[in-house]
Coordinates of C-alpha atoms and ligand atoms in Angstrom, one line a residue:
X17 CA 0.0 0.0 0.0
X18 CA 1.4 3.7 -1.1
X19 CA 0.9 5.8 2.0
X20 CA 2.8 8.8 -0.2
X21 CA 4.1 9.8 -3.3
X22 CA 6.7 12.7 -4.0
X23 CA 10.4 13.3 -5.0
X24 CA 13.6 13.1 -3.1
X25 CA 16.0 15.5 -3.8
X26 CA 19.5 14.5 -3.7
X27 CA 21.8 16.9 -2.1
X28 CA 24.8 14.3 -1.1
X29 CA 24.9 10.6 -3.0
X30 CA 27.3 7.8 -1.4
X31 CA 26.1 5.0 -4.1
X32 CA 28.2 4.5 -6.0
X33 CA 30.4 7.2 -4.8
X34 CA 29.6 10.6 -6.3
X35 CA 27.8 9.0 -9.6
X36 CA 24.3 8.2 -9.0
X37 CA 21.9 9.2 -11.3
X38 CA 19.7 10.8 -9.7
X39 CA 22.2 13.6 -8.8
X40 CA 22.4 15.1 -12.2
X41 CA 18.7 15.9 -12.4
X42 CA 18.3 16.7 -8.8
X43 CA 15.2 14.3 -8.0
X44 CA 14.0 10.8 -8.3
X45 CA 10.5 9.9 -7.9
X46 CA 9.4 8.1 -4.6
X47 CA 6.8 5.7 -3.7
X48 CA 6.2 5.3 0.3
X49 CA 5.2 1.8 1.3
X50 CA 4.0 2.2 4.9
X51 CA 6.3 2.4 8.1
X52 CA 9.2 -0.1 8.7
X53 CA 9.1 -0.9 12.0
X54 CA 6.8 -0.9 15.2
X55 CA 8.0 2.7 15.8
X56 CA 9.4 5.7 14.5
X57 CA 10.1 7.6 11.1
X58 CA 11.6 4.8 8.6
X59 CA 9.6 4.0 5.8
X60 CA 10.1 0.9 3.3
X61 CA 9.9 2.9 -0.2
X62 CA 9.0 1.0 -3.4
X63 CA 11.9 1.7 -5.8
X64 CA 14.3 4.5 -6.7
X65 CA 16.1 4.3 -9.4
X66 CA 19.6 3.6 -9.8
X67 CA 19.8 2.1 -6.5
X68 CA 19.2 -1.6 -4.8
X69 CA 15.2 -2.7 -4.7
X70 CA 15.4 -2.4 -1.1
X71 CA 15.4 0.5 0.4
X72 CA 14.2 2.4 3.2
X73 CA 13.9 6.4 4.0
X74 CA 14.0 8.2 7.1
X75 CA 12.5 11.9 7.3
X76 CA 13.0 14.2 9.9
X77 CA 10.3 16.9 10.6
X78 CA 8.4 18.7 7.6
X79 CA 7.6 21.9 6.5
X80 CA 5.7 23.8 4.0
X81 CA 8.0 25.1 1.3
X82 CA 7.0 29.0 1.3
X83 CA 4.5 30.5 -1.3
X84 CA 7.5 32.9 -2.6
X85 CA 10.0 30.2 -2.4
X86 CA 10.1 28.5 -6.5
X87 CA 12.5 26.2 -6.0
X88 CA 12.2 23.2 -3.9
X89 CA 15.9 22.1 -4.0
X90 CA 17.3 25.8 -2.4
X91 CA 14.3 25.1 0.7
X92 CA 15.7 21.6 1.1
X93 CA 19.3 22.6 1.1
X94 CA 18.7 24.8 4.0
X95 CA 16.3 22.6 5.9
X96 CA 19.2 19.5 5.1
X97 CA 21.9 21.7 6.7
X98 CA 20.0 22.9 10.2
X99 CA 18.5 19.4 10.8
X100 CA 20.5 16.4 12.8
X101 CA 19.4 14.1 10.3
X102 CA 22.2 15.1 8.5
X103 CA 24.8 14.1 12.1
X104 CA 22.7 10.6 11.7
X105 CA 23.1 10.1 7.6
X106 CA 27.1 10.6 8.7
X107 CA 26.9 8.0 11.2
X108 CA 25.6 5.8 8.8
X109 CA 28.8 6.4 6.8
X110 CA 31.0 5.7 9.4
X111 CA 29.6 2.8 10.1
X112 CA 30.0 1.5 6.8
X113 CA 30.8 -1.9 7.1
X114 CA 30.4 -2.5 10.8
X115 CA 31.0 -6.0 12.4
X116 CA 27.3 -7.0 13.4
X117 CA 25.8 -4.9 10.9
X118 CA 24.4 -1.1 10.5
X119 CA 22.2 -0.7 6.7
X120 CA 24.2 1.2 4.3
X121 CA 24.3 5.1 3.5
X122 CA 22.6 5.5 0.1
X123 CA 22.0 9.4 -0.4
X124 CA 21.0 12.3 2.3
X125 CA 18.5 14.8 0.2
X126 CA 15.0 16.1 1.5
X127 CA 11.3 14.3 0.8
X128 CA 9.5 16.5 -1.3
X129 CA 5.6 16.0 -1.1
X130 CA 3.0 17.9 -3.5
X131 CA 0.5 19.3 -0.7
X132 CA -2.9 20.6 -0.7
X133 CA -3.3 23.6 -3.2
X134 CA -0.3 22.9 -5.2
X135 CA 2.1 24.1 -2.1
X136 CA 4.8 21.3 -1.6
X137 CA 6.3 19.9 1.9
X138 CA 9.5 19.6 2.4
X139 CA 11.2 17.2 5.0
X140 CA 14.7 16.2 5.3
X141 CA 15.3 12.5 4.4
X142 CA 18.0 9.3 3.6
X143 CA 18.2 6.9 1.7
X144 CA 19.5 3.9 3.0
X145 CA 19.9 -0.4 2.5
X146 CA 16.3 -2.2 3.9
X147 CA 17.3 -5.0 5.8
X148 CA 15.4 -8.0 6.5
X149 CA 15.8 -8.4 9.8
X150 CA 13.0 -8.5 12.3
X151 CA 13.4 -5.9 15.9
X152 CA 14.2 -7.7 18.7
X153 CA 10.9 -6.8 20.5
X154 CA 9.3 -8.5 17.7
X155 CA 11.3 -11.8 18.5
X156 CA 11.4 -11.7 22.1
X157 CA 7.5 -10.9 22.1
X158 CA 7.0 -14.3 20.9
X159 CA 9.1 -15.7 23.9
X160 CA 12.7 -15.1 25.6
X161 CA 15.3 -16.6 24.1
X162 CA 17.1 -19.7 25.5
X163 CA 20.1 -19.0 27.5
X164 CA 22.4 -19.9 24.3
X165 CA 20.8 -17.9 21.9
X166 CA 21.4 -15.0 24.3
X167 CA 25.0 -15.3 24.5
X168 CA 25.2 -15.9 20.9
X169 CA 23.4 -12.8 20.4
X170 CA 25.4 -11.1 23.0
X171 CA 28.7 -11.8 21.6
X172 CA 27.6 -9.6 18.3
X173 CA 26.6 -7.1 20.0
X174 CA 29.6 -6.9 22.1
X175 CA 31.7 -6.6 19.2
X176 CA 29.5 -4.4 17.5
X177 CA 30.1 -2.1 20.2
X178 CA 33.9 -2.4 20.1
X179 CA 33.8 -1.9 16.5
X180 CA 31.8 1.9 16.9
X181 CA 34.6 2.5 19.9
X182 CA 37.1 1.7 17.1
X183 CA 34.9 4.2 15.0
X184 CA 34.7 6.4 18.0
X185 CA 30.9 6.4 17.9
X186 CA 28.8 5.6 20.8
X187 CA 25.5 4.8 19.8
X188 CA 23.5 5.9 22.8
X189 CA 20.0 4.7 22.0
X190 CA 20.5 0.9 21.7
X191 CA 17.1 -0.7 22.5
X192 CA 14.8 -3.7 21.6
X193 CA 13.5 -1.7 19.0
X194 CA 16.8 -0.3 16.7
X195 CA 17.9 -3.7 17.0
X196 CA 17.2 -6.3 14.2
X197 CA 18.0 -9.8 14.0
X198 CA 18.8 -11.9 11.1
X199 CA 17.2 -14.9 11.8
X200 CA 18.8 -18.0 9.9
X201 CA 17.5 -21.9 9.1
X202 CA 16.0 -23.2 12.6
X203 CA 15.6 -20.0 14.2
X204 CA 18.9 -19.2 15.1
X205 CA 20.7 -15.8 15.9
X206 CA 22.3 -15.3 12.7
X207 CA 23.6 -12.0 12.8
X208 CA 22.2 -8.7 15.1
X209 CA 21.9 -5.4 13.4
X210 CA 21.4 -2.0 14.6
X211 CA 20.0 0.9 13.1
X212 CA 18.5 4.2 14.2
X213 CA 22.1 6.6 15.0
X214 CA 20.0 9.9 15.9
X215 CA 21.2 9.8 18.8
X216 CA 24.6 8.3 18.3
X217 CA 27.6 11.0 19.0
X218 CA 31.4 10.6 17.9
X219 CA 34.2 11.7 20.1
X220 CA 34.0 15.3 19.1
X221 CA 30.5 15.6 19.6
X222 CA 28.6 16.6 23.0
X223 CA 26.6 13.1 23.7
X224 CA 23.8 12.4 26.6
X225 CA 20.5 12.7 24.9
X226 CA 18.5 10.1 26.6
X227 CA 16.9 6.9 24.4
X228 CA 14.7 4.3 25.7
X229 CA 14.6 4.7 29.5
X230 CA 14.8 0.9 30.2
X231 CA 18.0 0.6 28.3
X232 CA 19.9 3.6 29.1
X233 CA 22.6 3.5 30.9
X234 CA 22.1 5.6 34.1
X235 CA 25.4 8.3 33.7
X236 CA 23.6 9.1 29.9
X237 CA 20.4 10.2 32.1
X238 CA 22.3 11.8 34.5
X239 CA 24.1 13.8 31.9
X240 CA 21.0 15.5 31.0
X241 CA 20.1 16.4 35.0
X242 CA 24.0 18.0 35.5
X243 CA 23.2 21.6 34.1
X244 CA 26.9 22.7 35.5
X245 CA 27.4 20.7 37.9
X246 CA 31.4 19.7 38.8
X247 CA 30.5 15.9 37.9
X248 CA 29.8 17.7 34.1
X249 CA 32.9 17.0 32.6
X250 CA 33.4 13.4 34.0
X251 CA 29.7 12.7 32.5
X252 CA 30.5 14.2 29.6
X253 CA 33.5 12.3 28.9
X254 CA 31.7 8.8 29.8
X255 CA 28.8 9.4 27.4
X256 CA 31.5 9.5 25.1
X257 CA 33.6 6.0 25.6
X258 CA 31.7 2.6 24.9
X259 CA 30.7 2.3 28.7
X260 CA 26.8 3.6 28.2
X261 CA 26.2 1.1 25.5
X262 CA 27.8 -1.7 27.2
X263 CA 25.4 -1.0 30.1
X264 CA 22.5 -1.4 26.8
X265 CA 23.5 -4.7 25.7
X266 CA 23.2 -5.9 30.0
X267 CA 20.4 -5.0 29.3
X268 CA 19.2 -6.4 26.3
X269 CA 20.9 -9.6 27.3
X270 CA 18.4 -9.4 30.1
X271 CA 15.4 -8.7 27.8
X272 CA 16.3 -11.4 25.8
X273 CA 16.6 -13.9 28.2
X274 CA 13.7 -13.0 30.6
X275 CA 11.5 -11.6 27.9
X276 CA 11.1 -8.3 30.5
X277 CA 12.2 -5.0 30.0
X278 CA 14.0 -4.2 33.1
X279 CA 11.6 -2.7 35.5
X280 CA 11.4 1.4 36.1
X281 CA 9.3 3.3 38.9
X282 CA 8.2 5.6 36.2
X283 CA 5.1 4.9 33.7
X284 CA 5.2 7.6 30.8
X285 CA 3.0 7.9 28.1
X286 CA 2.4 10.2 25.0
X287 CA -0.7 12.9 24.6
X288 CA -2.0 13.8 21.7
X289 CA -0.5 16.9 21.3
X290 CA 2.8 14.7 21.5
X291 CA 4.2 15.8 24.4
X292 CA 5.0 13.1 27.1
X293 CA 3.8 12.9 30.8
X294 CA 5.2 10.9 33.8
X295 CA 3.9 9.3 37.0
X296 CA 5.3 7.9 40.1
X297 CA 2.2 6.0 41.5
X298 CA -0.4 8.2 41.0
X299 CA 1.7 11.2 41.5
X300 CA 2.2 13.1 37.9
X301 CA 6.2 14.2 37.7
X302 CA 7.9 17.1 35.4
X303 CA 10.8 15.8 33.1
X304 CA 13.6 16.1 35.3
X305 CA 11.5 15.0 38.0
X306 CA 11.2 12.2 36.5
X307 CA 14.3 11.6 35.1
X308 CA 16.0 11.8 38.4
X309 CA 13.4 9.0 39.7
X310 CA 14.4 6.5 37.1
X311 CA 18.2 7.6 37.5
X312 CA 17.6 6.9 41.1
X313 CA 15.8 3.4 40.6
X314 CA 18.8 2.2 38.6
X315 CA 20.2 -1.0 40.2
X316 CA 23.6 -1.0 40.2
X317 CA 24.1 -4.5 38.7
X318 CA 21.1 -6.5 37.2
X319 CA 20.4 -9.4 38.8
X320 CA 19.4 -12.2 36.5
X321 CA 16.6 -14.4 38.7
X322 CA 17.3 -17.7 40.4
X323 CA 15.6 -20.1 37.4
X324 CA 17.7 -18.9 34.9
X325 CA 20.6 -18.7 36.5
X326 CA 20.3 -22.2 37.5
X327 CA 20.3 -22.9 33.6
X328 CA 23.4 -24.2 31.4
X329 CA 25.9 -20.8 31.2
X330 CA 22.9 -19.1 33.0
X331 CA 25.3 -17.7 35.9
X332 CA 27.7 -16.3 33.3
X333 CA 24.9 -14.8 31.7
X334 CA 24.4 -13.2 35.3
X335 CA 28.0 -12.2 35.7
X336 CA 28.1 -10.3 31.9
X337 CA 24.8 -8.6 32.9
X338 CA 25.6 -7.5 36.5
X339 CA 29.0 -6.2 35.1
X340 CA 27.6 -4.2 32.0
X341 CA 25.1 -2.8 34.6
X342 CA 27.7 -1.8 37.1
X343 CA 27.3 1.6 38.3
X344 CA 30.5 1.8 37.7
X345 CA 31.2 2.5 34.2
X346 CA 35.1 1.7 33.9
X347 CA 33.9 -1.6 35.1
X348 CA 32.3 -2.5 31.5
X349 CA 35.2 -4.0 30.3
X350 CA 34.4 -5.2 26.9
X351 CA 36.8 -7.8 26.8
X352 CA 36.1 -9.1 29.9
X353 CA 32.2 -9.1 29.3
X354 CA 33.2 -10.6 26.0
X355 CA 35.2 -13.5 27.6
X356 CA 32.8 -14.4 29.8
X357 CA 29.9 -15.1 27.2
X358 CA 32.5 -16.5 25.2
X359 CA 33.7 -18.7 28.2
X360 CA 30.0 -21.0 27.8
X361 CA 29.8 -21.4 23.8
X362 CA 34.0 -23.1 24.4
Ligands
ADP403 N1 17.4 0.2 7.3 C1 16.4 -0.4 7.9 N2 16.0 -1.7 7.5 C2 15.0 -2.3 8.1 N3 14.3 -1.8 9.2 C3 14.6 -0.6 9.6 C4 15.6 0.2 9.0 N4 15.7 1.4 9.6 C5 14.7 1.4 10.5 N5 14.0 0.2 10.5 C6 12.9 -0.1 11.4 O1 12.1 1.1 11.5 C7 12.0 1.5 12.9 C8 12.1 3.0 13.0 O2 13.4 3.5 12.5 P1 14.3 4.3 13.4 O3 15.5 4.7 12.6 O4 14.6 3.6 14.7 O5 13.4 5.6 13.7 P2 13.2 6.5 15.0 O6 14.4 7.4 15.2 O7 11.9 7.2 14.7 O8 13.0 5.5 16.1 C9 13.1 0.8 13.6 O9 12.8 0.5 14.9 C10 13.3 -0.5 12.8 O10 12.4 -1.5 13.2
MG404 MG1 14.3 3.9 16.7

């Protein structure tokens, strides 16, 4: 089903490096196929032409292009260089060729939309590869995963993490839902992707934007409470090194294996005006209220429970959680979390 139709402008192509089509004539038709995933603003398209069958697009937020303004590509130029979609599309080219796997950077450009009365939205967009993998909240929905599996899993994602370090990206936001598995012949972990690098930061950057509350680790939520507080810098600097998404991936090993997102004090939900509210109990809570509750409730360490630890590799599965988990970020060694996991698979 076409949800929309329009053009994408291509201001900067990576496929095949500086020579695709479209770029001469400044727009290839689109054909929106309805959303990608269970969240969020990736869509599959149908074609474009020139590149791969399977594709996807992500937009950032639209606007009308202005009455006086004739021509589309100046409008998307200058809403492609204020928006962070463009800090994401660069990710994506970093990460060309990650161990695990991230999609692949097609072209950055804007989505342009004929609207009512001939005016045309504009929205800032990329191309990139479609993969066909599922999101983990899809698998684990239909059960957790045996202990095995887990660790399998775990291991990719482990590297996968020590490969951004080595890129000097930390990817910040690494939840059941911007990460895809490949699922093989008899439903085995094949390979774990990730996608969605909004919120991703390299070395240079200023990092700590918060991502899904279950999975972040609790310094990245902190960061965002510190205003100037002396502990700034030192928060600063770990949002920065692979720690906050080692303490993800204890807790997507958890997820996996208990089929439970690790438990918060704070319910949140999202009005229709799209703004988000937040209760303790039946008390309602402001943003940094609330923040500071969840940062609070953060156990330092998660603590697999009893039957699954009891399970084959089950309490090194515990150890690798507890220590990506640890309050204390130096703690999440990679290699040690790494041998470990590796330690049961021997
Ligand atoms: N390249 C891709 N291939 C396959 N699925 C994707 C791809 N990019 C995103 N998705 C799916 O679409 C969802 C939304 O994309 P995402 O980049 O996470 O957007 P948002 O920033 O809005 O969360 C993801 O959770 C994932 O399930
Ligand atoms: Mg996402």
């Amino acid at each position: 089903m076409t949800t929309a139709t329009g053009t994408f402008v291509v201001l900067n192509a990576n496929y095949p490096a500086c020579s695709w089509p479209g770029v001469s004539e400044g727009a290839v038709p689109i054909e929106l196929a309805g959303p990608l995933g269970p969240v969020g603003n990736a869509h599959r398209v149908y074609e474009v032409r020139g590149l791969p069958a399977s594709c996807a697009i992500k937009m950032g937020p639209g606007a009308e292009c202005p009455e006086d303004e004739k021509d589309a590509r100046q409008v998307a130029m200058r809403l492609g260089a204020r928006d962070s979609l463009w800090g994401e599309y660069e990710k994506l080219l970093a990460a060309d060729g990650l161990c695990g796997r991230a999609p692949l950077a097609y072209a950055y450009g804007a989505f342009v939309e004929a609207g009512d009365g001939g005016r045309a939205r504009i929205a800032p967009a990329f191309v990139m590869e479609r993969l066909d993998a599922e999101p983990l909240c899809h698998v684990v929905e239909r059960g957790a995963l045996p202990v095995r599996r887990v660790i399998e899993a775990g291991l990719i994602l482990v590297d996968l993490v020590d490969d951004l370090a080595r890129r000097r990206i930390a990817h910040g936001n690494l939840s059941p839902e911007n990460v895809l598995v490949e699922a093989g012949d008899a439903d085995e972990v094949e390979r774990v992707c990730v996608v969605d690098f909004q919120l991703a930061v390299s070395r240079d950057e200023e990092g700590g934007r918060i991502g899904s509350l279950p999975f972040t680790a609790p310094e990245q939520i902190g960061l965002s409470l510190v205003g100037c507080n002396p502990r700034e810098w030192y928060l600063r600097r770990l949002s920065r090194e692979p720690y906050a998404d080692m303490w993800s991936v204890g807790a997507l090993l958890y997820y996996m294996a208990t089929g439970e997102r690790p438990a918060l004090p704070v319910r949140w939900g999202k009005g229709s005006d799209g703004a988000y509210s937040f209760w303790y109990g039946g008390q309602r809570l402001d943003f940094e209220e609330a923040l500071a509750c969840v940062n609070d409730s953060k156990i330092d360490g998660l603590d697999l429970p009893g039957p699954w630890r009891d399970e084959e590799g089950g309490s090194a599965l515990g150890s690798a959680i507890r220590l990506c988990t640890s309050n204390a970020a130096c703690e999440r060694e990679i290699a040690t979390v790494r041998g470990m996991l590796e330690e049961v698979l021997k």
